[in-house]
Short mmCIF file of C-alpha atoms in Angstrom, two decimals:
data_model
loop_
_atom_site.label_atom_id
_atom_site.label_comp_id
_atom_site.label_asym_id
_atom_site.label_seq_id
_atom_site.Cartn_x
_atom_site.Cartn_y
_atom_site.Cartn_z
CA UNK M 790 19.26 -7.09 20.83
CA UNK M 791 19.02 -3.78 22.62
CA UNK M 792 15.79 -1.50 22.55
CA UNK M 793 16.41 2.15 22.47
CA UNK M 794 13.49 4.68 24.49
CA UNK M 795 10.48 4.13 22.28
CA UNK M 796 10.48 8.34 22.19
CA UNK M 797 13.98 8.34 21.35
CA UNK M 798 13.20 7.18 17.33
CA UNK M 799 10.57 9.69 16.31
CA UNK M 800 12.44 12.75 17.93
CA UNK M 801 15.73 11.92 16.11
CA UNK M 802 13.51 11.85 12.82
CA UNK M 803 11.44 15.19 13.13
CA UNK M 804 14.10 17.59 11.43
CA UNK M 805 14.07 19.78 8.41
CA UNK M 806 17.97 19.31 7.44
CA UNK M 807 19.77 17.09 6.04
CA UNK M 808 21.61 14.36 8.21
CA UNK M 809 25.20 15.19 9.03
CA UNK M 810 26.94 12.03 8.87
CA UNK M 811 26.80 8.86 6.24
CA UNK M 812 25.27 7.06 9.06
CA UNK M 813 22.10 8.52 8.45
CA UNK M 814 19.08 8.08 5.99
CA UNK M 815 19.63 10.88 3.62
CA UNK M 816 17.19 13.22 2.88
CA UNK M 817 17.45 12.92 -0.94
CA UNK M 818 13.76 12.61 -2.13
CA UNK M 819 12.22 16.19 -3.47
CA UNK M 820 8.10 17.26 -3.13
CA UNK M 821 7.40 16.37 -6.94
CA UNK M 822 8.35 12.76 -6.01
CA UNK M 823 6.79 12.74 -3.07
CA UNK M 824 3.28 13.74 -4.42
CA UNK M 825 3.59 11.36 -7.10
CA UNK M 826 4.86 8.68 -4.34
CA UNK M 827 1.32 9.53 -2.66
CA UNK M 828 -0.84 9.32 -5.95
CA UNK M 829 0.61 6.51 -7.51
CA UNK M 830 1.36 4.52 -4.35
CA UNK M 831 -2.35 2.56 -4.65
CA UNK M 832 -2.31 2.56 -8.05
CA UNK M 833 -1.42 -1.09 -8.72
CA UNK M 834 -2.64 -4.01 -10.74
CA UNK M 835 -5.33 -4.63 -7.99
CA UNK M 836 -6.97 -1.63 -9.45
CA UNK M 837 -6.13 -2.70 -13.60
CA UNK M 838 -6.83 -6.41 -13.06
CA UNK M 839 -8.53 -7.34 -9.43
CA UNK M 840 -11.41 -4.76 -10.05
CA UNK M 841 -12.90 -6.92 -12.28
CA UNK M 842 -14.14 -10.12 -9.79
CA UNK M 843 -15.45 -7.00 -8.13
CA UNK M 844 -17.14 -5.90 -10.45
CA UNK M 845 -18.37 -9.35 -11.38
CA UNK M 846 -19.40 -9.76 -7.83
CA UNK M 847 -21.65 -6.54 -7.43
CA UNK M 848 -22.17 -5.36 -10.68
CA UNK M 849 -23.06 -1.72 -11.09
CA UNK M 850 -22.91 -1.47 -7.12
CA UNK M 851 -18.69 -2.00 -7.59
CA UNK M 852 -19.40 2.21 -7.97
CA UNK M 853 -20.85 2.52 -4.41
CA UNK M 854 -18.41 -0.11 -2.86
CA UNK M 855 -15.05 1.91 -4.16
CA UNK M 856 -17.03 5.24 -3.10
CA UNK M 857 -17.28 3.82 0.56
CA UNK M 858 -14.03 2.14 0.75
CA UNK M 859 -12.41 4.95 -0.93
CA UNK M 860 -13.53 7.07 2.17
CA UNK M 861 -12.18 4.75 4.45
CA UNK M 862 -9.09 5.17 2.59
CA UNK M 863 -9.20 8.80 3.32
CA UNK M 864 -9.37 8.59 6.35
CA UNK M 865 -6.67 6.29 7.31
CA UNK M 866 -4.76 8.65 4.98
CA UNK M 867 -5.34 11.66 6.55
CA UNK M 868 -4.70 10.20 10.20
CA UNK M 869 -1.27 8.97 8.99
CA UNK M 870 -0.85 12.28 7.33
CA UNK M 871 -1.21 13.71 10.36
CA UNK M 872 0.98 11.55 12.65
CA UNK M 873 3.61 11.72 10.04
CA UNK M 874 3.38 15.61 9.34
CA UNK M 875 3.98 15.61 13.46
CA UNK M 876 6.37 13.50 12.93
CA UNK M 877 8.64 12.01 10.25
CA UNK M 878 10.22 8.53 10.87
CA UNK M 879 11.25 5.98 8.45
CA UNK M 880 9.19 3.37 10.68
CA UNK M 881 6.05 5.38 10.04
CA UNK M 882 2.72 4.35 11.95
CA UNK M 883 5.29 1.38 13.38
CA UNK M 884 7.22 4.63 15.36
CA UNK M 885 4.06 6.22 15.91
CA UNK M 886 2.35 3.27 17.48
CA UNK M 887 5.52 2.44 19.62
CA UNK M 888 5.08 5.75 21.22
CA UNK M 889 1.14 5.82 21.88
CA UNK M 890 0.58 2.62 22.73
CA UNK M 891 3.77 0.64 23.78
CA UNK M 892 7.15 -1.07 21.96
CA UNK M 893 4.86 -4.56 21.39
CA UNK M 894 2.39 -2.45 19.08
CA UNK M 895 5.29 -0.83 17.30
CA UNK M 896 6.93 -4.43 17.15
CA UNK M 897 4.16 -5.86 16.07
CA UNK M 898 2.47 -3.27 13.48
CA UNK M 899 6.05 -3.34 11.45
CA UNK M 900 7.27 -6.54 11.09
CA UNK M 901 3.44 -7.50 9.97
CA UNK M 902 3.69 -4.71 7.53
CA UNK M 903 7.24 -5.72 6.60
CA UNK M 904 6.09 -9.48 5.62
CA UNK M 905 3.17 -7.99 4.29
CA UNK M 906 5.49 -6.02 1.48
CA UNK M 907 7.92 -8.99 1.18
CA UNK M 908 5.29 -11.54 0.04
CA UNK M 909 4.08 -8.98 -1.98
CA UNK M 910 7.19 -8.52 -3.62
CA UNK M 911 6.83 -11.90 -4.65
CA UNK M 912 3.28 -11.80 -6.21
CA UNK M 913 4.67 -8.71 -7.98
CA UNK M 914 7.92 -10.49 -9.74
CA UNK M 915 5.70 -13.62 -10.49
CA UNK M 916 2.77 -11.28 -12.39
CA UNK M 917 5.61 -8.81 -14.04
CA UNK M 918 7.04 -12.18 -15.08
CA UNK M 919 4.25 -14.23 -16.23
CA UNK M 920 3.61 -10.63 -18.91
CA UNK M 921 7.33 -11.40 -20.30
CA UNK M 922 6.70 -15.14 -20.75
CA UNK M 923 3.59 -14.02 -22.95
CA UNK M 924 5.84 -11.72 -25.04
CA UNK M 925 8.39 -13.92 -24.84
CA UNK M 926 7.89 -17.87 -25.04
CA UNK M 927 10.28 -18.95 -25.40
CA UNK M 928 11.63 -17.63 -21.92
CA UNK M 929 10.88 -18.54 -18.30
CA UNK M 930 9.44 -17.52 -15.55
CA UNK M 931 12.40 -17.67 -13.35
CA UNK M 932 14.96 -15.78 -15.53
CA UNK M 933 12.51 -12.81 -15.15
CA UNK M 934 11.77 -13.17 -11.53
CA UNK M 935 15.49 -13.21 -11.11
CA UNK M 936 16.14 -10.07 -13.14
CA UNK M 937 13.58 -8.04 -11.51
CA UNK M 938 14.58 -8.87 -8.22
CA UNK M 939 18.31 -7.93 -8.78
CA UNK M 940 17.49 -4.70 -11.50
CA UNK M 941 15.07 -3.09 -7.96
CA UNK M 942 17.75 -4.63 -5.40
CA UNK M 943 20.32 -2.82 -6.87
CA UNK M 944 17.87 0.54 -7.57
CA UNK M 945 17.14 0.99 -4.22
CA UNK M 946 20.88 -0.37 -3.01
CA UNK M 947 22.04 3.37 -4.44
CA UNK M 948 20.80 6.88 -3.73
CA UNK M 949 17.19 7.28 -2.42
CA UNK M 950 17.29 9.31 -4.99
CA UNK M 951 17.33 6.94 -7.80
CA UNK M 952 14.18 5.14 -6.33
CA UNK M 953 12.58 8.42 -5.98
CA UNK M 954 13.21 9.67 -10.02
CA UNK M 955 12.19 5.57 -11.29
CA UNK M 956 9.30 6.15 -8.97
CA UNK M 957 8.36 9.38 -10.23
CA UNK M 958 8.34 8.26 -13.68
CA UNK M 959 6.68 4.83 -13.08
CA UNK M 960 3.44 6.83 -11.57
CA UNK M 961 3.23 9.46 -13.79
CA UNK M 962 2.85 6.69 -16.49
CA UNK M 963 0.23 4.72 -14.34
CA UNK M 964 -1.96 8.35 -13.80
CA UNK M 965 -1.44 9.13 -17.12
CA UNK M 966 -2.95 5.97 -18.49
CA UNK M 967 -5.79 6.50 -16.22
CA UNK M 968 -6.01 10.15 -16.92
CA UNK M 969 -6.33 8.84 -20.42
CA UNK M 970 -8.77 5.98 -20.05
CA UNK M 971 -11.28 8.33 -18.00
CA UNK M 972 -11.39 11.30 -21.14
CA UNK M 973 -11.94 8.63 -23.76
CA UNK M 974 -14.92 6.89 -21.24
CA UNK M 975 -15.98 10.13 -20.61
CA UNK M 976 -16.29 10.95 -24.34
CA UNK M 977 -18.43 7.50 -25.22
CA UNK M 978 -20.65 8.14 -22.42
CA UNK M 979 -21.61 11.05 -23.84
CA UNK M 980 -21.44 9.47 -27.59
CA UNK M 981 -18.84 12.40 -28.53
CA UNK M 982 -16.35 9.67 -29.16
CA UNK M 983 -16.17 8.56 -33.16
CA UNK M 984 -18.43 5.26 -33.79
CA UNK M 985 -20.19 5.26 -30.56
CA UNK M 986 -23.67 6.46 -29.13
CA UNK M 987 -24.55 7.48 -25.37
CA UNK M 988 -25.45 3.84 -23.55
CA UNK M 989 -27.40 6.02 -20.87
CA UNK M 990 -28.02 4.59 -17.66
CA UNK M 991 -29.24 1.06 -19.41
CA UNK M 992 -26.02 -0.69 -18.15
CA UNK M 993 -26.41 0.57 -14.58
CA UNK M 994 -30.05 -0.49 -14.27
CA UNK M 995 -30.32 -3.02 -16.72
CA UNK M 996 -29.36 -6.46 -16.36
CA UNK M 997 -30.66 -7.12 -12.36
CA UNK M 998 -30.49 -3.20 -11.61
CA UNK M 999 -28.19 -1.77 -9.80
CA UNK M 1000 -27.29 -4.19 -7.28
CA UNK M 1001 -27.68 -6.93 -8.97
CA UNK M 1002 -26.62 -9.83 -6.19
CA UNK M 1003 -28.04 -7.96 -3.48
CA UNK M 1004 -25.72 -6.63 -0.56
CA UNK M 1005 -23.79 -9.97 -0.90
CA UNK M 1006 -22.51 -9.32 -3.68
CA UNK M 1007 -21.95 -5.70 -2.37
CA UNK M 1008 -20.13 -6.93 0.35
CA UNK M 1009 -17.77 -9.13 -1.81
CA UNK M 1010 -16.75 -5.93 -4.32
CA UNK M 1011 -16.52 -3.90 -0.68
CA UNK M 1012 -13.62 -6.25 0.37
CA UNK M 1013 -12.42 -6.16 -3.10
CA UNK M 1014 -12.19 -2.37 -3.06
CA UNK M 1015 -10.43 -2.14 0.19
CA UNK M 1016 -7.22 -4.16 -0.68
CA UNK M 1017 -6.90 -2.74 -4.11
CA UNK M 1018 -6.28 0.82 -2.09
CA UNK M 1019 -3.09 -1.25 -0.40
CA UNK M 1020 0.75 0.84 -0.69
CA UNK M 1021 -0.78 4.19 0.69
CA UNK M 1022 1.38 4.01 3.79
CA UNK M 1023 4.56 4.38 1.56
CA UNK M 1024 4.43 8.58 1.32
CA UNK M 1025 4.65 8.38 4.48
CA UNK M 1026 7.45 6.54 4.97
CA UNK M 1027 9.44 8.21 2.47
CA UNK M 1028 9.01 11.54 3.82
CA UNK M 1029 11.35 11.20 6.82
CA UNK M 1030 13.90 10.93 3.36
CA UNK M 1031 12.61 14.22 1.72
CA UNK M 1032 14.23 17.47 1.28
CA UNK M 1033 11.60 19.26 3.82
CA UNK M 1034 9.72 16.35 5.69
CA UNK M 1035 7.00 18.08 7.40
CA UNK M 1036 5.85 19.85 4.06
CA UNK M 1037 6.40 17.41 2.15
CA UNK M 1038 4.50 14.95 3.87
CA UNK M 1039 1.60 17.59 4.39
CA UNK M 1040 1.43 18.58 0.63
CA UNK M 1041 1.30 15.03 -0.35
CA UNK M 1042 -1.20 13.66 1.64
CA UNK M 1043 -3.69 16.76 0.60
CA UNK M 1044 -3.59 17.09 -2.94
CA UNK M 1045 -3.65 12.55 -3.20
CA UNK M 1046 -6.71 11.85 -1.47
CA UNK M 1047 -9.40 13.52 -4.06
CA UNK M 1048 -7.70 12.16 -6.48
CA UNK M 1049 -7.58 8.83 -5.69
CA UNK M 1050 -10.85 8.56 -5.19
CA UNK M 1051 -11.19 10.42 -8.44
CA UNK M 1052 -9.41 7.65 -10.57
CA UNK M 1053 -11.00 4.27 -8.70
CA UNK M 1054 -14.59 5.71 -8.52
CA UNK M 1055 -14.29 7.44 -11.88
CA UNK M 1056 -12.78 4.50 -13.77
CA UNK M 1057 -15.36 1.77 -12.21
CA UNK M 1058 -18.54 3.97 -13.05
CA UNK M 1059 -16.78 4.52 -16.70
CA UNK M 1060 -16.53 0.50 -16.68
CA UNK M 1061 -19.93 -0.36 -15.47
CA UNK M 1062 -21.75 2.29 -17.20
CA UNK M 1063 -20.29 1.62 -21.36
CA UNK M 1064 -20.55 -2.20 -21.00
CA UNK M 1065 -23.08 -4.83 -19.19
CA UNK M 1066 -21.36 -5.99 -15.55
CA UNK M 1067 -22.23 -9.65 -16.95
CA UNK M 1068 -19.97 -8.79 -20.32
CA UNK M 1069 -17.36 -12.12 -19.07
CA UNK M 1070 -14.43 -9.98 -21.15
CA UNK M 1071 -14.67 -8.09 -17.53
CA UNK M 1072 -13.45 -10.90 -15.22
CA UNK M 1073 -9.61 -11.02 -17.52
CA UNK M 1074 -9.57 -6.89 -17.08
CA UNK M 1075 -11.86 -4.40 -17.31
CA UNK M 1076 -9.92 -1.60 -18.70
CA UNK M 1077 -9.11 -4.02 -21.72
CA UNK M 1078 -12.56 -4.82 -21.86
CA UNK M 1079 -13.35 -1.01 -22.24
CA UNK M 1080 -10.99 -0.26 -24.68
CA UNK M 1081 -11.62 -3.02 -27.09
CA UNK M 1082 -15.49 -2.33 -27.19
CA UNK M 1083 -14.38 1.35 -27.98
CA UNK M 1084 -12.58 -0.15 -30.64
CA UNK M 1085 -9.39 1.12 -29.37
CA UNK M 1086 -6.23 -0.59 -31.60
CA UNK M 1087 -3.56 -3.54 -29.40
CA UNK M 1088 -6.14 -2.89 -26.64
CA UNK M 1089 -4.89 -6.08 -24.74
CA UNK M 1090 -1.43 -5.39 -25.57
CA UNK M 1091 -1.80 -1.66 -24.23
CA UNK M 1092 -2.70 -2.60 -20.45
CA UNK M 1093 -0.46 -5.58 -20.76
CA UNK M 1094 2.48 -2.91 -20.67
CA UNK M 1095 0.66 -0.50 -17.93
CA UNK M 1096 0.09 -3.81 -15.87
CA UNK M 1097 3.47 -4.52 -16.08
CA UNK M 1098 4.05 -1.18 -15.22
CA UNK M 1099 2.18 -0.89 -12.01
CA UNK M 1100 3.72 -4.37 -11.33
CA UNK M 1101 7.23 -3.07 -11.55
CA UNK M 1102 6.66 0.46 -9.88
CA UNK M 1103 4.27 -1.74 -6.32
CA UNK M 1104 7.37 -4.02 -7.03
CA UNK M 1105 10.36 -1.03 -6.58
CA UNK M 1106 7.63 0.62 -4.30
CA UNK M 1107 7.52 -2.28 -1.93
CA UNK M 1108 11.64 -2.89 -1.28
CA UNK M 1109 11.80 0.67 -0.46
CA UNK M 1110 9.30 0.74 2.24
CA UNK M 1111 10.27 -3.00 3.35
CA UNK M 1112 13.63 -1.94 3.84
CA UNK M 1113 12.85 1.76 5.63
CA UNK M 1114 10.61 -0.61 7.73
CA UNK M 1115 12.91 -2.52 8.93
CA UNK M 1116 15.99 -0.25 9.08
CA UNK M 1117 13.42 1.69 11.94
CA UNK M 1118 12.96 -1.20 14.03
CA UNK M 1119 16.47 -2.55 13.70
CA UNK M 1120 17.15 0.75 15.10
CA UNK M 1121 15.17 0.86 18.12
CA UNK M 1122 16.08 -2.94 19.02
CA UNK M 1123 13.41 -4.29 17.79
CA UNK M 1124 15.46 -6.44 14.94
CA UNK M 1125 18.68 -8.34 14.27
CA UNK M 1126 21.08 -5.21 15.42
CA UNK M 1127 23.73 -6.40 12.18
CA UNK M 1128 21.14 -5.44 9.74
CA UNK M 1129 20.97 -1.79 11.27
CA UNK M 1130 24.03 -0.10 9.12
CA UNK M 1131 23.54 2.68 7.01
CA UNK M 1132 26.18 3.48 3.81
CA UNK M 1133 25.51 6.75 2.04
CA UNK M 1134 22.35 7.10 3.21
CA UNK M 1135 21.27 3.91 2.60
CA UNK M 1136 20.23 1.37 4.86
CA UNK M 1137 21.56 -1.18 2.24
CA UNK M 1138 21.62 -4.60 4.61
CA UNK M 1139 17.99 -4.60 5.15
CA UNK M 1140 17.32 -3.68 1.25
CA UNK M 1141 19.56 -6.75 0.85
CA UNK M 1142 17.61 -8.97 3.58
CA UNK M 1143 14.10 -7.54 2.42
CA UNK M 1144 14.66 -8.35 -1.35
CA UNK M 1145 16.09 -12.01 -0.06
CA UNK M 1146 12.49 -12.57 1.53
CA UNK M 1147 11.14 -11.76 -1.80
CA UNK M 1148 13.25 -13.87 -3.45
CA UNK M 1149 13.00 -16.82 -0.95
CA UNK M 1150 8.81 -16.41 -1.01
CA UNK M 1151 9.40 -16.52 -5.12
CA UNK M 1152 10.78 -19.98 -4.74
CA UNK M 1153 8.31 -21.14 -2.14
CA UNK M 1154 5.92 -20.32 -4.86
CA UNK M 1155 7.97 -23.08 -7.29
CA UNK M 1156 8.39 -25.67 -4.92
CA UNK M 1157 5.33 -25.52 -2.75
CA UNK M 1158 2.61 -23.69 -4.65
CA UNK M 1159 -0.44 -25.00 -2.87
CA UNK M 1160 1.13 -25.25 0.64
CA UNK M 1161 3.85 -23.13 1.61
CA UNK M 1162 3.31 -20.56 -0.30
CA UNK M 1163 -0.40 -20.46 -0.35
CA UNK M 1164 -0.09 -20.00 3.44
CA UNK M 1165 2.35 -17.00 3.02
CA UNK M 1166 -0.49 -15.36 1.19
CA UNK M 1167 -3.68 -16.08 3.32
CA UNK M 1168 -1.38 -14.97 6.41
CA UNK M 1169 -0.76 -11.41 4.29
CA UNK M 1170 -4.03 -11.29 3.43
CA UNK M 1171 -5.96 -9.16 5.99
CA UNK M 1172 -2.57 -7.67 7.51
CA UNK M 1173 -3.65 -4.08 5.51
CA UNK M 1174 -6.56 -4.08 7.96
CA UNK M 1175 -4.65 -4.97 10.62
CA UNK M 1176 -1.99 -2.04 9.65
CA UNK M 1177 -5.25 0.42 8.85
CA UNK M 1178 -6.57 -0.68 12.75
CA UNK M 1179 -3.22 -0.01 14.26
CA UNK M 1180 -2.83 3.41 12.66
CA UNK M 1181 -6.04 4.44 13.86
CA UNK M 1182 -5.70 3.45 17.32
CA UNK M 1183 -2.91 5.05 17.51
CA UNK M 1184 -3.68 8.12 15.76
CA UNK M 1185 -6.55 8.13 18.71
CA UNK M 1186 -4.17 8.43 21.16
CA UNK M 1187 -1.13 10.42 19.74
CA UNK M 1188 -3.87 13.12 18.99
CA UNK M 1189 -4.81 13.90 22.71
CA UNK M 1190 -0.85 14.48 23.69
CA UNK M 1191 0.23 16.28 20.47
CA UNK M 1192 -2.69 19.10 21.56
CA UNK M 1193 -1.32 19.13 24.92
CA UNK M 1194 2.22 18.92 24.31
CA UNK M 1195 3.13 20.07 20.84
CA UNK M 1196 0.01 21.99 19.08
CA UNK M 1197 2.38 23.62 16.91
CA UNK M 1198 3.30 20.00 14.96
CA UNK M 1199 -0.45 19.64 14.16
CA UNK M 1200 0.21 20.60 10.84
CA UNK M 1201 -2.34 18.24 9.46
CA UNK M 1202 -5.38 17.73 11.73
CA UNK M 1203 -7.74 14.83 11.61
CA UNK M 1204 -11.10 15.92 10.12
CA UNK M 1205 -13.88 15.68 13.31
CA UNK M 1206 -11.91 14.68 15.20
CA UNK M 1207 -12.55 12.03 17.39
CA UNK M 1208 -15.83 11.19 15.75
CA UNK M 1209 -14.31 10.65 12.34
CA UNK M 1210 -11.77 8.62 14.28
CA UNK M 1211 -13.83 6.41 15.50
CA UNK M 1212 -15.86 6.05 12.70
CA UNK M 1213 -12.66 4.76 10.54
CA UNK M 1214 -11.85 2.08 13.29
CA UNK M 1215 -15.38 0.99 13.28
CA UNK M 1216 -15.17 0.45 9.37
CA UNK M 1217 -11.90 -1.32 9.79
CA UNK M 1218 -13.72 -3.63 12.65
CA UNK M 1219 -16.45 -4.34 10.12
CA UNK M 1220 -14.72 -5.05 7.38
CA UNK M 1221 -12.63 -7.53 9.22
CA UNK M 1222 -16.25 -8.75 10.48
CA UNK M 1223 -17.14 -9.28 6.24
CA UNK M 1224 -14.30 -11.18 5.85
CA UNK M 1225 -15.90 -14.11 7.73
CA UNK M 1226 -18.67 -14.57 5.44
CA UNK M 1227 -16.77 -16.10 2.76
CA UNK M 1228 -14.53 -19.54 3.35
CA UNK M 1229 -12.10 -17.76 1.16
CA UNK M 1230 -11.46 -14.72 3.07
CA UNK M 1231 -12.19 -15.75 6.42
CA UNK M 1232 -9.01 -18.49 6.47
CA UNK M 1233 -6.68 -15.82 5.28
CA UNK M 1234 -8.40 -13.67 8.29
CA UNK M 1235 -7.69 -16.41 11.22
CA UNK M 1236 -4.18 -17.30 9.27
CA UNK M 1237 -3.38 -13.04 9.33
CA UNK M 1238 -4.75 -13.13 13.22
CA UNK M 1239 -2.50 -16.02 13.58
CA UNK M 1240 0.57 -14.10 12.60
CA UNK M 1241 -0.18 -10.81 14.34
CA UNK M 1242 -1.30 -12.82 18.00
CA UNK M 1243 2.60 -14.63 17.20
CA UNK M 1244 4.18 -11.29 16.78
CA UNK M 1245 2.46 -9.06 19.56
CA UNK M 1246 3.17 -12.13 22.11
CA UNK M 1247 6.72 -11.88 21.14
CA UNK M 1248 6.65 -8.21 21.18
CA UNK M 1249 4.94 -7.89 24.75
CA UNK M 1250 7.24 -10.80 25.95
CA UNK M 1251 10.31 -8.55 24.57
CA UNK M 1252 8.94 -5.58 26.22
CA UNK M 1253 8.80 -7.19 29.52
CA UNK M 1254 12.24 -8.06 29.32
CA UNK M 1255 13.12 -4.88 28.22
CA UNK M 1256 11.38 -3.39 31.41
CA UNK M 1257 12.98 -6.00 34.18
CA UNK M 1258 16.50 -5.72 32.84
CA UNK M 1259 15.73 -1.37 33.42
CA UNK M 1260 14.05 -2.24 36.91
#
């Protein structure tokens, strides 16, 4: 393998036209599906299903733990809107981070991120799958794991067009349903909906007051919050494939972040505020839980086909920016150099390899549940931090040059910056910190440590090598 100039990769990416040649990535995605990319990107069954131990955990206080981690969030997104405004690349905060702080960071920040997507292409086909056994019976597991993993393979094997429309589509439904659920909460709150009355503020101070467990129980929906906001790096990624990157990129990132925190705020105080946190309906899914004390008709069966949904689209989602991941560090020599060809746009050998990892970690998940498998997740589990810490080191650094070298690509600037920065990083540091308090979560932080020491040693190693056989 051969490693290209670490500036080399970002330069070739910052353009406004389309490519020239097939051996390109096209620039085939428009601004609609971009902003809906960006909106619906964390949108996922974390937030439809997860929410609830959450809420379980910190009872009313869930509201004040996806407030704070929702401003984390914010941040993180508006320093990768910023590095990616400055600069489009497939490779994202990986290209970014290869520039700012050396070829083992950018090594090592996208092939975590790219077995971070992988496995959770897995846990995606296995939920989506476990819905159509339920409708189905008489079916198994396996023949819909296989399905799903072929029907996106092949989606995002054509135009990036075609992921970009299904994508489109596949958020629009998500917002919509939350759009939805947050009028008719709204309504009960305020006892305007038909057969209800205004619960005032008796669920949010009743039953143990508002914090109910204390800040231990904050803590635990805190770390809850935080990985439900996973997929938000993927706008950024698919901008370097959008009609007008820089704009794009720019537009999306602005008009996402209020909302975001508009629909996971909003929805948990619309949870916690219409039924008791201790209601045990809460733990299986809150938003069912909701609508079937508002008396809403095939309430289960409703979020059973937005689940599946938000399963299908983080599913689709994830083989995109898997395979844009590692198409960018195949290119700069940082991968197998076979899986680096591009037809029609398409980088279709590392779609291929990317959905194959999905499909292997699905079987690992048969045959080794409790081992294999169960590793595969704890060393995922903390690698959004991980990503979230690299993009803000990086964004540190990239800031300084890009105001003394190229003010004119600050298109998107940083809010305070440094302090706000620095803040971020500090909130990523403590979070990590949190995640020792619990057996649980601090195994799945050593086994994600584990896996990112492994790949920065092999990433400094290859950058050594890189720099004797130049010297």
């Amino acid at each position: 393998m051969t490693r290209t100039d670490a500036s080399s990769a970002p330069e070739r990416a910052v353009t406004e036209e389309p490519p020239d040649s097939g051996t390109s990535l096209s620039h085939g995605l428009k601004q609609r599906h971009l902003s809906m990319i960006a909106l619906g990107g964390v949108i996922g069954a974390g937030l439809f299903v997860g929410s609830g131990a959450g809420i379980a955990a910190a009872g009313p206080g869930i509201v004040l733990a996806y407030a704070v981690s929702g401003l984390l969030v914010m941040l993180v997104m508006r320093m990768l809107g910023e590095m990616a405004a400055a600069n489009p690349a497939s490779g994202s905060f990986s290209v970014h981070a290869e520039r700012a702080i050396g070829p083992w960071a950018g090594f090592t920040a996208g092939w975590v991120f790219w077995i971070e997507l992988c496995v959770a292409i897995a846990v995606e086909a296995l939920g989506a799958a476990a819905i159509m056994v339920q409708w189905f019976p008489a079916t198994s597991s396996w023949m819909w794991v296989l399905l799903f993993m072929v029907m996106f393979c092949g989606m995002n094997l054509a135009a990036v067009g075609n992921f970009g429309e299904f994508e489109f589509w596949f958020a629009a439904l998500k917002v919509a349903a939350i759009g939805i659920f947050l009028v008719l909460g709204v309504l009960a709150i305020c006892g305007l909906l038909p057969g209800t009355s205004a619960p005032g503020t008796s669920n949010l101070t009743g039953q143990g007051g508002f914090l109910p467990n204390g800040t231990d129980g904050l803590v635990a929906g805190l770390l809850a919050s935080v990985f439900a906001y996973g997929g938000l790096e993927t706008v950024t990624i698919a901008a370097a494939e959008s009609e007008h990157p820089v704009k794009g990129v720019a537009s999306a990132v602005r008009t996402a972040m209020w909302r975001i925190g508009l629909f996971y705020v909003g929805s948990m105080l619309v949870v916690v505020t219409l039924i008791p946190w201790t209601d045990r309906s809460i733990l299986t899914g809150p938003y069912v839980a909701v609508l079937e004390h508002l008396d809403i008709p095939a309430a289960g069966e409703i979020m059973n086909v937005i689940v599946l949904i938000a399963l299908l689209s983080a599913m689709n989602a994830n083989i995109y920016g898997a395979s844009r991941m590692a198409h960018s560090l195949v290119e700069r020599g940082e991968g197998p150099r076979f899986l680096g060809k591009v037809t029609g746009g398409v980088p279709r050998r590392t779609v291929v390899a990317s959905s194959a990892f999905g499909f292997v970690a699905v079987l690992l998940s048969y045959r080794w549940p409790d081992t294999v498998f169960k590793w595969l997740l704890y060393m995922t589990g903390a690698a959004v931090l991980v990503v979230w810490g690299f993009i803000a080191v990086t964004q540190l650094m990239m800031r300084h040059r890009l105001e003394r070298e190229q003010p004119e690509r600050l298109v998107v600037r940083m809010w305070w910056f440094p302090f706000l920065t620095v803040v971020a990083l500090l909130g990523i540091l403590c979070t990590l910190g949190l995640m020792l308090r619990e057996k649980d979560t601090a195994v799945q932080l050593y086994a994600t440590a584990g896996l990112t020491a492994a790949l920065a040693l092999v990433g400094y190693v290859r950058q050594r090598v890189a720099a004797a056989r130049r010297s």
